[in-house]
Coordinates of C-alpha atoms in Angstrom, one line a residue:
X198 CA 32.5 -30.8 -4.2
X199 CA 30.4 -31.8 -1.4
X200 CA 32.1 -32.4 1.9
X201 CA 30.8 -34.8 4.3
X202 CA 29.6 -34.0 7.9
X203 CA 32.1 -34.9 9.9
X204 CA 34.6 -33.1 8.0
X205 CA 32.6 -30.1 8.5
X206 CA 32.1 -31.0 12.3
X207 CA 36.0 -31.4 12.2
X208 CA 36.2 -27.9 10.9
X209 CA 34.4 -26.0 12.8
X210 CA 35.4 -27.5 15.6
X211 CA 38.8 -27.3 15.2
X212 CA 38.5 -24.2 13.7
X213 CA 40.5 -21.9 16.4
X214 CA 43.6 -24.6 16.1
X215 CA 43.7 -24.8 12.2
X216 CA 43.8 -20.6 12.8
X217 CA 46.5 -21.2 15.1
X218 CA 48.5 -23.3 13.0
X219 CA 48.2 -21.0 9.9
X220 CA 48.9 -17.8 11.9
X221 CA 52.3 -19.8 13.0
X222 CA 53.3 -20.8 9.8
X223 CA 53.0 -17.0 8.5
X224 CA 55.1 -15.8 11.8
X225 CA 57.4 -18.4 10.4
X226 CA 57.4 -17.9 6.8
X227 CA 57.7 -13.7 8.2
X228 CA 61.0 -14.8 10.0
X229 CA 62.1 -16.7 7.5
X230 CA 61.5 -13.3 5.2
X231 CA 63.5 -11.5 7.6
X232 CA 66.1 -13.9 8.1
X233 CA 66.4 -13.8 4.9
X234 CA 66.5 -10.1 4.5
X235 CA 69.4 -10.1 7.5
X236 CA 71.6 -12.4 5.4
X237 CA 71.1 -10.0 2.1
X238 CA 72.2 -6.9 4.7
X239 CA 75.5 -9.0 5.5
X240 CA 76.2 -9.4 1.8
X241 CA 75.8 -5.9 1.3
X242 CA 77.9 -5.0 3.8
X243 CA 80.3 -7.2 3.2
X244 CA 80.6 -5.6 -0.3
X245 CA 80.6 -2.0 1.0
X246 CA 83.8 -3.4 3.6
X247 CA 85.4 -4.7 0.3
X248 CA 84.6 -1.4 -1.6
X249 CA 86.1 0.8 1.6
X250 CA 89.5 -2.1 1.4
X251 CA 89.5 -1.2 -2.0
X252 CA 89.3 2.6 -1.7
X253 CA 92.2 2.4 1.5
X254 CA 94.8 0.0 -0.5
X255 CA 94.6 2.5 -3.4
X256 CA 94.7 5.2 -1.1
X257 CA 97.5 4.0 0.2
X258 CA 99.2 3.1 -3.2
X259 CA 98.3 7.0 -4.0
X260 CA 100.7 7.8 -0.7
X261 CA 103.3 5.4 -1.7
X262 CA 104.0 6.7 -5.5
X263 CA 103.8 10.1 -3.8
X264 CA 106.6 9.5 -1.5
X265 CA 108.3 8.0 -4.4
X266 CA 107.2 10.6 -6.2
X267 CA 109.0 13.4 -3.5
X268 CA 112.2 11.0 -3.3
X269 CA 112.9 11.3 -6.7
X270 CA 112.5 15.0 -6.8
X271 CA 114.6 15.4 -3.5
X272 CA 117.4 12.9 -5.1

Protein backbone atom coordinates (compact mmCIF):
# COMPACT_ATOMS: atom_id res chain seq x y z
CA UNK A 1 0.00 0.00 0.00
CA UNK A 2 1.18 3.29 -0.96
CA UNK A 3 0.68 6.18 1.42
CA UNK A 4 0.14 9.57 0.34
CA UNK A 5 2.35 12.63 1.12
CA UNK A 6 0.77 14.30 3.59
CA UNK A 7 0.24 11.31 5.52
CA UNK A 8 3.87 10.78 5.55
CA UNK A 9 4.42 14.61 6.27
CA UNK A 10 1.93 14.00 9.14
CA UNK A 11 4.15 11.23 10.32
CA UNK A 12 7.13 12.46 10.55
CA UNK A 13 6.18 15.40 11.77
CA UNK A 14 4.29 14.24 14.47
CA UNK A 15 6.41 11.56 14.99
CA UNK A 16 7.80 12.54 18.65
CA UNK A 17 3.88 12.90 19.88
CA UNK A 18 2.60 9.50 18.25
CA UNK A 19 6.01 8.19 20.44
CA UNK A 20 4.60 9.91 23.21
CA UNK A 21 1.30 8.65 23.06
CA UNK A 22 2.42 4.94 22.60
CA UNK A 23 4.99 5.14 25.40
CA UNK A 24 1.81 6.34 27.65
CA UNK A 25 -0.32 3.77 26.71
CA UNK A 26 2.40 1.00 27.58
CA UNK A 27 3.03 2.97 31.18
CA UNK A 28 -0.66 2.41 31.35
CA UNK A 29 -1.24 -0.93 30.09
CA UNK A 30 2.20 -1.61 32.75
CA UNK A 31 -0.01 -0.28 35.64
CA UNK A 32 -2.77 -1.79 34.70
CA UNK A 33 -0.45 -5.20 34.75
CA UNK A 34 0.51 -4.26 38.08
CA UNK A 35 -2.77 -3.26 39.31
CA UNK A 36 -3.68 -6.16 38.29
CA UNK A 37 -1.00 -8.16 39.91
CA UNK A 38 -1.83 -6.16 43.34
CA UNK A 39 -5.43 -7.39 43.30
CA UNK A 40 -4.09 -11.22 42.60
CA UNK A 41 -1.65 -10.56 45.93
CA UNK A 42 -4.96 -9.65 47.98
CA UNK A 43 -6.68 -12.81 46.79
CA UNK A 44 -3.85 -14.68 47.82
CA UNK A 45 -3.64 -13.34 50.95
CA UNK A 46 -6.90 -13.39 51.59
CA UNK A 47 -6.80 -17.21 51.18
CA UNK A 48 -3.68 -17.66 53.32
CA UNK A 49 -5.79 -15.40 56.29
CA UNK A 50 -8.65 -18.04 55.70
CA UNK A 51 -6.11 -21.00 55.75
CA UNK A 52 -4.47 -19.41 59.22
CA UNK A 53 -8.69 -19.00 60.57
CA UNK A 54 -8.92 -22.39 59.55
CA UNK A 55 -5.69 -23.71 61.21
CA UNK A 56 -6.66 -21.48 64.70
CA UNK A 57 -10.52 -22.70 64.91
CA UNK A 58 -9.27 -26.30 64.73
CA UNK A 59 -6.61 -25.42 66.98
CA UNK A 60 -8.75 -24.38 69.12
CA UNK A 61 -11.34 -27.26 68.70
CA UNK A 62 -8.06 -29.45 69.46
CA UNK A 63 -7.88 -27.39 73.01
CA UNK A 64 -11.50 -27.75 73.70
CA UNK A 65 -11.86 -31.78 73.20
CA UNK A 66 -8.74 -31.78 75.25
CA UNK A 67 -10.17 -30.00 78.17
CA UNK A 68 -13.08 -32.30 77.71
CA UNK A 69 -10.94 -34.78 77.23
CA UNK A 70 -9.00 -33.96 81.03
CA UNK A 71 -12.67 -33.38 82.60
CA UNK A 72 -13.72 -36.64 81.85
CA UNK A 73 -10.68 -38.23 83.20
CA UNK A 74 -10.61 -35.97 86.40
CA UNK A 75 -14.60 -36.81 86.92
Amino acid sequence: MRQSKEIQILKTRFWPFFANLASLRKIRNFREKVIFTKVDMMASLRKIRNFQEEVIFTKVDMVGINRFGTICQVQ
